[in-house]
Amino acid sequence: MIQINGLTITHKKDLRVILEDFSLVLNDGDKAVIIGEEGNGKSTLMKWLYDPSLTEGYAETKGTRVIGNEKLGYLPQELPEKDKGKTLYEFFTEEERFWNRTPKELARLAGKFGVDPEFFYREQMLGSLSGGEKVKAQLMKLLIQEPTALLLDEPSNDIDIATMELLETVINDWKKIVLFISHDETLIENTANMVVHLEQIRRKTKSRYTVAKMPYRDYVQRRLHSFERQEQQALNERREKKLRDEKFRKIYQSVDYAQETVSRQNPGAAKNLKDKMHTVKAMGRRFARQDEEMTELPEQEEAIFFKLGGQESYMPSGKTVLEYSLDELWTPGDGQSARLLARNIFLRIRGPEKICIVGPNGAGKTTLLKKIADELMKRTDVRVEYMPQSYEELLDPAMTPVDFLDRSGSKEERTRIRTYLGSLKFTADEMERPIREMSGGQKAKALLLKMSMSGVNILLLDEPTRNFSPLSGPVIRKMIREFPGAVISISHDRKYIAEVCDAVYRLTPEGLVRGLER
């Protein structure tokens, strides 16, 4: 059993309370997912539960954790800096239990994760692996450690669909405790039997949390129905209050007018009116007490929304957007470190087509998309924007989001940018913070907003939904689907592929193979 009692987390920099008086109990068999918008404290909660010292640099915490006999296994959201310079061999062999595993057991584990058994012994640096390969390596090492409780922060980021399905199996078959953070709705729907929802309401001035012991889809539906019932009841009460208040106002004015005009020669009538006014005022006080108990209009943290592209982004359906050929695709690098990934690649896109490139981790999808981006950006007949898998390729960590988006430096443009950022749930303080302090979701929002403001008609997106919450995911998918230009994307998000993409191409060693068409 794991227990958290009365946890309050406060950011040291702006003194914002991101979690208040939070309590949670996890027992064997619980598969709990933590959901919420970016900046709501999901990763901070996970870090604190694993090791409170991990949050000491930026957060004040008050509360207790009871771990008991549980052995915690923790997968961080990002590969730690200290591990990036290690070879795979060094990374795995520093775990004592690795040496207790037989070659057959290691081969079985490698097979499950779709890698060669030699993966454990490679001299390749972890930092040079693809995003999905990094996650695989960390997950395999985690399982070798034989923990009883899994704490997984974004395990679904960057892994291919086959590994995603394996991850679902690992979570579902785990007999003990699993607590995980994920933005992948399909993974959540297929595994979680408990939802921990962290919210920031009232313009991020108040934290709220919900713990629901039910599957995610049931939670979303019950939450929606609960809000609808509460809103309907609140509106009905307010309509009744308006009618009541109007009637009360007329009675009060009538008695008040009678008091003003009663003749001094009629003291009996004056006394009756005074008593009547006393009764009316008592009625008013009773109504005021009743109003304090009225059903409140429901407060919820709204999903983001803005339109991606306008009339200037329209792509004629008959226009050939791209005819791309590549004889050989190699990994970045020279000499012996370079590796042939695929050959005979050809891709044609017409009009506002939305296509997705899929394939196993390490197949070269990101490398291919970068090459396509280089070619498209040389052209003058199209306007192209590229969202890389690593946002830092385009973002200056020292800049603020306002500075990053500002092209003219005019007061009017900066005011407009702040309005747009506000619609994306940035607080005034967050707009002026350096980008290095932003969450992955906030960085993704800044890049999407830049695309929206640029009049682009071709989008190149490497894992566009990876940092958006499950509640914002449907909005992002709809926004990209309705973009009037062409979209070339890489994704392992099964809902994104099903709802957004007109065609799917698998990157294989023999080139791009067209998959199912929607």
Short mmCIF file of C-alpha atoms in Angstrom, two decimals:
data_model
loop_
_atom_site.label_atom_id
_atom_site.label_comp_id
_atom_site.label_asym_id
_atom_site.label_seq_id
_atom_site.Cartn_x
_atom_site.Cartn_y
_atom_site.Cartn_z
CA MET A 1 0.00 0.00 0.00
CA ILE A 2 1.05 3.59 -0.74
CA GLN A 3 -0.54 6.46 1.14
CA ILE A 4 -0.28 10.25 0.75
CA ASN A 5 -1.74 12.43 3.49
CA GLY A 6 -2.43 16.18 3.37
CA LEU A 7 0.12 17.05 0.68
CA THR A 8 0.38 20.72 -0.28
CA ILE A 9 2.83 21.78 -3.00
CA THR A 10 3.73 25.45 -3.50
CA HIS A 11 5.96 26.85 -6.23
CA LYS A 12 8.85 28.74 -4.64
CA LYS A 13 9.13 31.29 -7.44
CA ASP A 14 5.56 32.64 -7.61
CA LEU A 15 4.18 31.08 -4.39
CA ARG A 16 1.37 29.49 -6.42
CA VAL A 17 -0.26 26.51 -4.72
CA ILE A 18 -0.40 23.76 -7.33
CA LEU A 19 -1.76 21.07 -5.02
CA GLU A 20 -3.53 21.58 -1.71
CA ASP A 21 -4.32 19.10 1.06
CA PHE A 22 -4.04 16.17 -1.35
CA SER A 23 -4.60 12.64 -0.09
CA LEU A 24 -4.47 9.33 -1.93
CA VAL A 25 -4.36 5.62 -1.10
CA LEU A 26 -3.14 3.05 -3.61
CA ASN A 27 -3.52 -0.70 -3.12
CA ASP A 28 -2.44 -3.77 -5.07
CA GLY A 29 -4.27 -3.93 -8.39
CA ASP A 30 -4.74 -0.18 -8.68
CA LYS A 31 -3.76 1.26 -12.06
CA ALA A 32 -4.10 4.98 -11.40
CA VAL A 33 -3.56 7.61 -14.08
CA ILE A 34 -2.79 11.23 -13.18
CA ILE A 35 -4.33 13.65 -15.67
CA GLY A 36 -4.50 17.44 -15.91
CA GLU A 37 -3.30 20.34 -18.01
CA GLU A 38 0.39 21.24 -18.16
CA GLY A 39 1.77 23.01 -15.10
CA ASN A 40 -0.78 21.44 -12.75
CA GLY A 41 1.80 19.50 -10.75
CA LYS A 42 1.52 15.99 -12.19
CA SER A 43 5.25 15.37 -12.56
CA THR A 44 6.02 17.20 -9.31
CA LEU A 45 3.60 14.92 -7.45
CA MET A 46 5.23 11.86 -9.02
CA LYS A 47 8.75 13.05 -8.18
CA TRP A 48 7.79 13.85 -4.59
CA LEU A 49 6.23 10.43 -4.11
CA TYR A 50 9.37 8.72 -5.40
CA ASP A 51 11.92 10.97 -3.69
CA PRO A 52 10.91 14.29 -2.04
CA SER A 53 14.42 15.67 -2.56
CA LEU A 54 13.77 15.81 -6.33
CA THR A 55 11.37 18.73 -5.82
CA GLU A 56 13.31 20.72 -3.23
CA GLY A 57 14.90 23.03 -5.79
CA TYR A 58 11.67 24.60 -6.99
CA ALA A 59 8.80 23.62 -4.67
CA GLU A 60 7.83 23.77 -1.01
CA THR A 61 5.99 20.66 0.17
CA LYS A 62 4.05 19.82 3.28
CA GLY A 63 2.51 16.42 3.89
CA THR A 64 3.41 12.81 4.53
CA ARG A 65 3.95 9.73 2.41
CA VAL A 66 3.72 6.15 3.63
CA ILE A 67 5.54 3.67 1.39
CA GLY A 68 5.67 0.68 3.73
CA ASN A 69 7.36 -2.33 2.17
CA GLU A 70 6.84 -1.17 -1.39
CA LYS A 71 9.85 -0.94 -3.68
CA LEU A 72 9.33 2.00 -6.02
CA GLY A 73 10.41 1.92 -9.64
CA TYR A 74 10.43 5.37 -11.25
CA LEU A 75 10.51 6.34 -14.93
CA PRO A 76 11.18 10.10 -15.27
CA GLN A 77 9.63 12.16 -18.05
CA GLU A 78 13.04 13.00 -19.50
CA LEU A 79 16.23 10.94 -19.55
CA PRO A 80 18.40 12.37 -16.74
CA GLU A 81 21.45 14.34 -17.87
CA LYS A 82 23.72 12.02 -15.89
CA ASP A 83 22.61 9.08 -18.05
CA LYS A 84 22.89 10.70 -21.48
CA GLY A 85 26.66 10.23 -21.59
CA LYS A 86 26.52 6.54 -20.60
CA THR A 87 26.72 3.70 -23.08
CA LEU A 88 23.84 1.23 -23.07
CA TYR A 89 26.20 -1.35 -21.55
CA GLU A 90 27.14 1.00 -18.70
CA PHE A 91 23.49 1.96 -18.17
CA PHE A 92 22.26 -1.61 -17.78
CA THR A 93 25.22 -3.14 -15.97
CA GLU A 94 25.15 -0.54 -13.18
CA GLU A 95 21.97 -2.28 -12.04
CA GLU A 96 23.06 -5.13 -9.75
CA ARG A 97 20.12 -7.35 -10.68
CA PHE A 98 21.18 -7.26 -14.33
CA TRP A 99 23.93 -9.74 -13.49
CA ASN A 100 21.38 -12.12 -11.97
CA ARG A 101 19.50 -12.41 -15.27
CA THR A 102 20.37 -15.29 -17.56
CA PRO A 103 21.03 -14.63 -21.26
CA LYS A 104 17.74 -16.37 -22.01
CA GLU A 105 15.82 -14.04 -19.68
CA LEU A 106 17.48 -10.97 -21.18
CA ALA A 107 16.75 -12.21 -24.71
CA ARG A 108 13.08 -12.69 -23.75
CA LEU A 109 12.90 -9.17 -22.35
CA ALA A 110 14.58 -7.71 -25.44
CA GLY A 111 12.14 -9.60 -27.67
CA LYS A 112 9.17 -8.16 -25.81
CA PHE A 113 10.44 -4.65 -26.48
CA GLY A 114 11.30 -5.32 -30.11
CA VAL A 115 15.07 -4.90 -29.79
CA ASP A 116 18.01 -7.22 -30.43
CA PRO A 117 19.50 -8.94 -27.33
CA GLU A 118 22.74 -7.14 -28.17
CA PHE A 119 20.92 -3.90 -27.25
CA PHE A 120 22.00 -4.40 -23.61
CA TYR A 121 25.68 -4.51 -24.58
CA ARG A 122 25.91 -1.72 -27.15
CA GLU A 123 28.54 0.97 -26.85
CA GLN A 124 26.07 3.52 -28.23
CA MET A 125 25.43 6.53 -25.97
CA LEU A 126 21.93 6.79 -24.52
CA GLY A 127 21.78 10.42 -25.54
CA SER A 128 22.08 9.45 -29.21
CA LEU A 129 19.10 7.06 -29.15
CA SER A 130 15.75 7.98 -30.65
CA GLY A 131 13.10 9.20 -28.21
CA GLY A 132 11.33 5.83 -28.25
CA GLU A 133 14.55 3.86 -27.79
CA LYS A 134 15.39 5.93 -24.70
CA VAL A 135 12.01 5.08 -23.17
CA LYS A 136 12.46 1.39 -24.02
CA ALA A 137 15.90 1.29 -22.39
CA GLN A 138 14.61 2.92 -19.21
CA LEU A 139 11.55 0.65 -19.04
CA MET A 140 13.64 -2.48 -19.48
CA LYS A 141 16.06 -1.41 -16.76
CA LEU A 142 13.09 -0.63 -14.53
CA LEU A 143 11.66 -4.14 -14.97
CA ILE A 144 15.09 -5.67 -14.27
CA GLN A 145 15.04 -3.87 -10.90
CA GLU A 146 11.91 -5.87 -9.92
CA PRO A 147 9.98 -3.08 -8.18
CA THR A 148 6.59 -3.68 -6.56
CA ALA A 149 5.15 -0.27 -7.50
CA LEU A 150 5.64 1.40 -10.88
CA LEU A 151 5.71 5.21 -11.05
CA LEU A 152 5.73 6.09 -14.75
CA ASP A 153 5.93 9.70 -15.95
CA GLU A 154 4.88 9.81 -19.61
CA PRO A 155 5.97 6.25 -20.52
CA SER A 156 3.98 6.54 -23.77
CA ASN A 157 6.02 9.48 -25.11
CA ASP A 158 7.73 8.65 -28.41
CA ILE A 159 7.30 4.86 -28.28
CA ASP A 160 5.98 3.09 -31.35
CA ILE A 161 2.55 1.47 -31.52
CA ALA A 162 3.88 -2.05 -30.92
CA THR A 163 5.69 -0.93 -27.77
CA MET A 164 2.60 1.04 -26.71
CA GLU A 165 0.58 -2.17 -26.85
CA LEU A 166 3.30 -3.94 -24.87
CA LEU A 167 3.16 -1.15 -22.28
CA GLU A 168 -0.59 -1.72 -21.99
CA THR A 169 0.09 -5.40 -21.33
CA VAL A 170 2.75 -4.60 -18.70
CA ILE A 171 0.37 -2.26 -16.85
CA ASN A 172 -2.66 -4.55 -17.08
CA ASP A 173 -0.71 -7.65 -15.97
CA TRP A 174 1.00 -5.87 -13.04
CA LYS A 175 -0.33 -7.41 -9.83
CA LYS A 176 0.82 -4.61 -7.55
CA ILE A 177 0.53 -0.80 -7.88
CA VAL A 178 0.87 1.31 -11.02
CA LEU A 179 0.69 5.10 -10.94
CA PHE A 180 1.30 6.75 -14.29
CA ILE A 181 1.01 10.01 -16.20
CA SER A 182 0.09 9.87 -19.85
CA HIS A 183 -1.41 12.02 -22.60
CA ASP A 184 -2.30 8.99 -24.73
CA GLU A 185 -6.07 8.53 -24.42
CA THR A 186 -6.06 5.02 -25.88
CA LEU A 187 -3.46 3.83 -23.36
CA ILE A 188 -5.44 5.40 -20.52
CA GLU A 189 -8.74 3.92 -21.70
CA ASN A 190 -7.20 0.46 -22.05
CA THR A 191 -5.43 0.34 -18.67
CA ALA A 192 -6.49 2.78 -15.94
CA ASN A 193 -9.03 1.72 -13.32
CA MET A 194 -8.55 4.88 -11.23
CA VAL A 195 -8.30 8.55 -12.25
CA VAL A 196 -6.47 11.26 -10.30
CA HIS A 197 -7.41 14.60 -11.88
CA LEU A 198 -5.41 17.70 -10.94
CA GLU A 199 -6.91 21.07 -11.92
CA GLN A 200 -6.12 24.77 -11.64
CA ILE A 201 -9.32 26.87 -11.73
CA ARG A 202 -10.13 30.58 -11.35
CA ARG A 203 -7.31 31.58 -13.68
CA LYS A 204 -4.87 29.24 -11.95
CA THR A 205 -5.43 30.81 -8.54
CA LYS A 206 -7.05 27.76 -6.94
CA SER A 207 -6.08 24.10 -7.10
CA ARG A 208 -8.58 21.27 -7.06
CA TYR A 209 -8.24 17.51 -7.31
CA THR A 210 -10.55 14.56 -7.87
CA VAL A 211 -9.85 10.89 -7.17
CA ALA A 212 -12.28 8.55 -8.93
CA LYS A 213 -12.05 4.76 -8.71
CA MET A 214 -13.39 4.07 -12.19
CA PRO A 215 -12.13 3.75 -15.77
CA TYR A 216 -11.20 6.97 -17.57
CA ARG A 217 -14.09 6.99 -20.07
CA ASP A 218 -16.60 6.50 -17.25
CA TYR A 219 -14.97 9.36 -15.35
CA VAL A 220 -15.17 11.73 -18.33
CA GLN A 221 -18.84 10.89 -18.94
CA ARG A 222 -19.85 11.15 -15.29
CA ARG A 223 -17.93 14.40 -14.94
CA LEU A 224 -19.71 15.85 -17.97
CA HIS A 225 -23.14 14.72 -16.75
CA SER A 226 -22.43 16.01 -13.25
CA PHE A 227 -21.44 19.42 -14.62
CA GLU A 228 -24.51 19.52 -16.85
CA ARG A 229 -26.85 18.67 -13.93
CA GLN A 230 -25.14 21.17 -11.65
CA GLU A 231 -25.28 23.89 -14.30
CA GLN A 232 -28.96 23.22 -15.03
CA GLN A 233 -29.85 23.30 -11.34
CA ALA A 234 -27.83 26.49 -10.80
CA LEU A 235 -29.51 28.21 -13.76
CA ASN A 236 -32.98 27.13 -12.60
CA GLU A 237 -32.29 28.50 -9.13
CA ARG A 238 -31.08 31.79 -10.60
CA ARG A 239 -34.20 32.12 -12.75
CA GLU A 240 -36.37 31.50 -9.70
CA LYS A 241 -34.28 34.00 -7.72
CA LYS A 242 -34.80 36.64 -10.41
CA LEU A 243 -38.59 36.21 -10.31
CA ARG A 244 -38.58 36.16 -6.50
CA ASP A 245 -36.36 39.23 -6.27
CA GLU A 246 -38.59 41.15 -8.68
CA LYS A 247 -41.68 40.29 -6.65
CA PHE A 248 -39.87 41.21 -3.42
CA ARG A 249 -38.73 44.52 -4.90
CA LYS A 250 -42.31 45.46 -5.79
CA ILE A 251 -43.56 44.56 -2.29
CA TYR A 252 -40.74 46.53 -0.64
CA GLN A 253 -41.32 49.58 -2.84
CA SER A 254 -45.07 49.42 -2.20
CA VAL A 255 -44.67 49.33 1.61
CA ASP A 256 -41.92 51.96 1.52
CA TYR A 257 -44.08 54.28 -0.58
CA ALA A 258 -47.04 53.76 1.74
CA GLN A 259 -44.87 54.64 4.73
CA GLU A 260 -43.71 57.82 3.03
CA THR A 261 -47.26 58.94 2.21
CA VAL A 262 -49.23 57.79 5.28
CA SER A 263 -50.95 60.60 7.10
CA ARG A 264 -49.58 61.60 10.50
CA GLN A 265 -53.18 61.82 11.63
CA ASN A 266 -53.48 58.05 11.22
CA PRO A 267 -51.00 56.55 13.74
CA GLY A 268 -52.66 53.13 13.60
CA ALA A 269 -51.99 52.78 9.87
CA ALA A 270 -48.41 53.99 10.34
CA LYS A 271 -47.77 51.33 12.97
CA ASN A 272 -49.22 48.63 10.74
CA LEU A 273 -46.96 49.74 7.88
CA LYS A 274 -43.93 49.81 10.17
CA ASP A 275 -44.68 46.22 11.27
CA LYS A 276 -45.20 45.24 7.67
CA MET A 277 -41.83 46.74 6.67
CA HIS A 278 -40.18 44.83 9.54
CA THR A 279 -41.69 41.62 8.11
CA VAL A 280 -40.57 42.50 4.58
CA LYS A 281 -36.99 43.18 5.74
CA ALA A 282 -36.98 39.87 7.64
CA MET A 283 -38.08 38.19 4.42
CA GLY A 284 -35.19 39.88 2.60
CA ARG A 285 -32.68 38.58 5.17
CA ARG A 286 -34.14 35.07 4.80
CA PHE A 287 -33.76 35.30 1.02
CA ALA A 288 -30.13 36.42 1.44
CA ARG A 289 -29.39 33.35 3.58
CA GLN A 290 -31.05 31.13 0.99
CA ASP A 291 -28.93 32.72 -1.75
CA GLU A 292 -25.77 31.74 0.12
CA GLU A 293 -26.84 28.11 -0.24
CA MET A 294 -27.62 28.31 -3.94
CA THR A 295 -26.00 25.74 -6.21
CA GLU A 296 -22.80 27.19 -7.65
CA LEU A 297 -22.22 27.24 -11.37
CA PRO A 298 -19.69 24.46 -12.08
CA GLU A 299 -16.05 25.47 -12.40
CA GLN A 300 -13.80 23.45 -14.60
CA GLU A 301 -10.47 23.90 -16.27
CA GLU A 302 -11.45 24.40 -19.88
CA ALA A 303 -9.54 22.73 -22.68
CA ILE A 304 -7.62 25.10 -24.92
CA PHE A 305 -8.96 26.28 -28.23
CA PHE A 306 -7.73 28.42 -31.07
CA LYS A 307 -7.98 28.15 -34.83
CA LEU A 308 -4.95 26.87 -36.70
CA GLY A 309 -4.68 28.74 -40.00
CA GLY A 310 -7.15 30.96 -41.83
CA GLN A 311 -8.07 31.75 -45.42
CA GLU A 312 -4.41 32.40 -46.26
CA SER A 313 -3.61 28.77 -45.33
CA TYR A 314 -5.98 27.29 -47.92
CA MET A 315 -4.31 24.70 -50.16
CA PRO A 316 -6.03 23.97 -53.52
CA SER A 317 -7.01 20.32 -53.79
CA GLY A 318 -5.37 19.91 -57.21
CA LYS A 319 -1.97 21.30 -56.20
CA THR A 320 0.93 18.88 -55.93
CA VAL A 321 2.35 19.82 -52.55
CA LEU A 322 5.26 17.40 -52.55
CA GLU A 323 6.96 14.80 -54.69
CA TYR A 324 9.89 13.65 -52.63
CA SER A 325 12.41 10.98 -53.62
CA LEU A 326 15.40 9.70 -51.65
CA ASP A 327 17.60 6.80 -52.70
CA GLU A 328 19.00 6.14 -49.22
CA LEU A 329 18.18 7.36 -45.72
CA TRP A 330 21.05 7.26 -43.23
CA THR A 331 21.30 8.09 -39.57
CA PRO A 332 22.89 11.49 -38.84
CA GLY A 333 26.66 11.26 -38.51
CA ASP A 334 29.63 10.27 -40.56
CA GLY A 335 31.89 7.27 -40.85
CA GLN A 336 31.27 4.08 -38.94
CA SER A 337 28.60 5.64 -36.72
CA ALA A 338 26.26 6.20 -39.70
CA ARG A 339 23.68 3.48 -40.37
CA LEU A 340 21.51 2.84 -43.42
CA LEU A 341 17.87 3.11 -42.37
CA ALA A 342 15.86 2.84 -45.58
CA ARG A 343 16.15 3.02 -49.36
CA ASN A 344 13.96 3.93 -52.33
CA ILE A 345 11.77 6.42 -50.46
CA PHE A 346 9.05 8.20 -52.43
CA LEU A 347 6.22 10.38 -51.12
CA ARG A 348 3.60 12.36 -53.06
CA ILE A 349 1.08 14.69 -51.40
CA ARG A 350 -1.70 16.63 -53.10
CA GLY A 351 -3.83 19.48 -51.79
CA PRO A 352 -4.82 19.70 -48.11
CA GLU A 353 -3.98 16.05 -47.46
CA LYS A 354 -3.21 14.98 -43.90
CA ILE A 355 -0.70 12.13 -43.81
CA CYS A 356 1.05 10.31 -40.98
CA ILE A 357 4.34 8.42 -41.05
CA VAL A 358 4.56 5.52 -38.61
CA GLY A 359 7.13 2.85 -37.92
CA PRO A 360 9.17 1.25 -35.15
CA ASN A 361 11.44 3.34 -32.95
CA GLY A 362 14.76 3.97 -34.64
CA ALA A 363 13.34 3.45 -38.16
CA GLY A 364 14.33 7.01 -39.13
CA LYS A 365 10.99 8.82 -39.13
CA THR A 366 12.32 12.00 -37.49
CA THR A 367 15.40 11.98 -39.74
CA LEU A 368 13.15 11.69 -42.81
CA LEU A 369 10.82 14.47 -41.67
CA LYS A 370 13.78 16.80 -41.14
CA LYS A 371 14.98 16.13 -44.68
CA ILE A 372 11.50 16.82 -46.06
CA ALA A 373 11.39 20.03 -44.02
CA ASP A 374 14.76 21.14 -45.44
CA GLU A 375 13.48 20.66 -49.00
CA LEU A 376 10.10 22.33 -48.49
CA MET A 377 11.56 25.36 -46.73
CA LYS A 378 13.68 26.15 -49.78
CA ARG A 379 10.56 26.68 -51.89
CA THR A 380 8.87 30.05 -52.41
CA ASP A 381 5.45 28.79 -53.54
CA VAL A 382 4.51 27.39 -50.11
CA ARG A 383 4.73 28.57 -46.49
CA VAL A 384 6.04 25.89 -44.16
CA GLU A 385 6.28 25.52 -40.38
CA TYR A 386 8.01 22.64 -38.61
CA MET A 387 7.37 21.36 -35.09
CA PRO A 388 10.31 19.10 -34.12
CA GLN A 389 10.12 16.32 -31.58
CA SER A 390 12.61 18.26 -29.47
CA TYR A 391 11.14 21.74 -29.09
CA GLU A 392 14.50 23.16 -28.05
CA GLU A 393 15.61 22.97 -31.70
CA LEU A 394 13.45 26.05 -32.36
CA LEU A 395 13.00 27.64 -28.95
CA ASP A 396 15.55 29.89 -27.26
CA PRO A 397 15.36 28.85 -23.59
CA ALA A 398 16.26 32.36 -22.43
CA MET A 399 13.42 34.06 -24.32
CA THR A 400 9.91 34.58 -22.99
CA PRO A 401 6.99 33.22 -25.03
CA VAL A 402 5.96 36.81 -25.85
CA ASP A 403 9.44 37.58 -27.22
CA PHE A 404 9.50 34.33 -29.18
CA LEU A 405 6.20 35.13 -30.91
CA ASP A 406 6.87 38.85 -31.45
CA ARG A 407 7.92 39.65 -35.02
CA SER A 408 7.55 43.44 -35.18
CA GLY A 409 8.15 44.65 -31.63
CA SER A 410 5.07 46.87 -31.84
CA LYS A 411 2.93 47.45 -28.77
CA GLU A 412 -0.16 46.32 -30.68
CA GLU A 413 1.38 42.98 -31.67
CA ARG A 414 2.65 42.25 -28.16
CA THR A 415 -0.82 43.02 -26.77
CA ARG A 416 -2.35 40.66 -29.33
CA ILE A 417 0.18 37.94 -28.44
CA ARG A 418 -0.67 38.25 -24.75
CA THR A 419 -4.35 37.91 -25.62
CA TYR A 420 -3.65 34.74 -27.61
CA LEU A 421 -1.47 33.30 -24.84
CA GLY A 422 -4.20 34.08 -22.32
CA SER A 423 -6.66 32.07 -24.43
CA LEU A 424 -4.18 29.18 -24.17
CA LYS A 425 -4.31 29.36 -20.34
CA PHE A 426 -0.99 31.19 -19.82
CA THR A 427 -1.07 33.43 -16.78
CA ALA A 428 0.42 36.93 -16.98
CA ASP A 429 3.38 35.70 -14.94
CA GLU A 430 3.96 32.69 -17.22
CA MET A 431 4.01 34.97 -20.29
CA GLU A 432 7.07 36.72 -18.88
CA ARG A 433 8.98 33.66 -17.70
CA PRO A 434 11.87 32.27 -19.77
CA ILE A 435 10.93 29.36 -22.00
CA ARG A 436 13.29 27.08 -20.08
CA GLU A 437 10.81 27.17 -17.19
CA MET A 438 7.83 26.19 -19.34
CA SER A 439 6.33 22.70 -19.40
CA GLY A 440 6.39 20.58 -22.54
CA GLY A 441 2.73 21.37 -23.19
CA GLN A 442 3.33 25.12 -22.90
CA LYS A 443 6.24 24.89 -25.35
CA ALA A 444 4.02 22.99 -27.78
CA LYS A 445 1.32 25.66 -27.43
CA ALA A 446 3.86 28.40 -28.21
CA LEU A 447 4.96 26.58 -31.36
CA LEU A 448 1.37 25.96 -32.51
CA LEU A 449 0.51 29.60 -31.88
CA LYS A 450 3.50 30.69 -33.96
CA MET A 451 2.21 28.48 -36.77
CA SER A 452 -1.27 29.95 -36.43
CA MET A 453 0.06 33.51 -36.68
CA SER A 454 2.37 32.87 -39.65
CA GLY A 455 -0.12 32.21 -42.46
CA VAL A 456 1.41 28.78 -43.02
CA ASN A 457 -0.13 26.31 -45.51
CA ILE A 458 2.04 23.24 -44.84
CA LEU A 459 2.60 21.84 -41.35
CA LEU A 460 5.35 19.35 -40.52
CA LEU A 461 4.59 17.90 -37.07
CA ASP A 462 6.72 15.41 -35.17
CA GLU A 463 4.49 13.87 -32.46
CA PRO A 464 2.16 16.90 -32.22
CA THR A 465 -0.10 15.53 -29.45
CA ARG A 466 2.57 14.09 -27.15
CA ASN A 467 2.45 16.87 -24.53
CA PHE A 468 -1.26 17.68 -24.42
CA SER A 469 -3.57 16.38 -21.72
CA PRO A 470 -6.23 13.77 -22.58
CA LEU A 471 -8.86 16.48 -22.12
CA SER A 472 -7.10 18.83 -24.57
CA GLY A 473 -6.26 16.02 -27.01
CA PRO A 474 -9.65 16.07 -28.79
CA VAL A 475 -9.33 19.85 -29.28
CA ILE A 476 -5.84 19.55 -30.78
CA ARG A 477 -6.94 16.75 -33.13
CA LYS A 478 -9.94 18.75 -34.33
CA MET A 479 -7.78 21.84 -34.83
CA ILE A 480 -5.25 19.96 -37.00
CA ARG A 481 -7.99 18.11 -38.87
CA GLU A 482 -9.69 21.41 -39.79
CA PHE A 483 -6.43 23.10 -40.85
CA PRO A 484 -7.06 24.12 -44.50
CA GLY A 485 -3.53 23.28 -45.64
CA ALA A 486 -1.46 20.10 -45.89
CA VAL A 487 -0.09 18.23 -42.88
CA ILE A 488 2.83 15.78 -42.83
CA SER A 489 3.17 14.25 -39.38
CA ILE A 490 4.76 11.53 -37.33
CA SER A 491 2.64 10.04 -34.58
CA HIS A 492 2.07 6.95 -32.49
CA ASP A 493 -1.15 8.40 -31.08
CA ARG A 494 -3.82 5.97 -32.24
CA LYS A 495 -6.67 8.45 -31.84
CA TYR A 496 -4.75 11.07 -33.82
CA ILE A 497 -4.09 8.60 -36.62
CA ALA A 498 -7.75 7.55 -36.76
CA GLU A 499 -9.33 11.00 -36.48
CA VAL A 500 -6.90 13.28 -38.35
CA CYS A 501 -5.02 11.38 -41.03
CA ASP A 502 -6.23 10.69 -44.56
CA ALA A 503 -3.38 8.27 -45.22
CA VAL A 504 -0.77 6.41 -43.19
CA TYR A 505 2.68 5.41 -44.45
CA ARG A 506 4.92 2.88 -42.72
CA LEU A 507 8.64 3.60 -42.93
CA THR A 508 10.36 0.28 -43.64
CA PRO A 509 13.94 -0.58 -44.74
CA GLU A 510 12.55 -0.80 -48.28
CA GLY A 511 10.87 2.61 -48.21
CA LEU A 512 7.45 4.04 -47.44
CA VAL A 513 4.57 1.58 -47.64
CA ARG A 514 1.08 3.03 -47.73
CA GLY A 515 -1.08 1.63 -44.95
CA LEU A 516 -4.78 1.83 -44.30
CA GLU A 517 -6.60 4.83 -45.70
CA ARG A 518 -9.42 6.36 -43.71
#
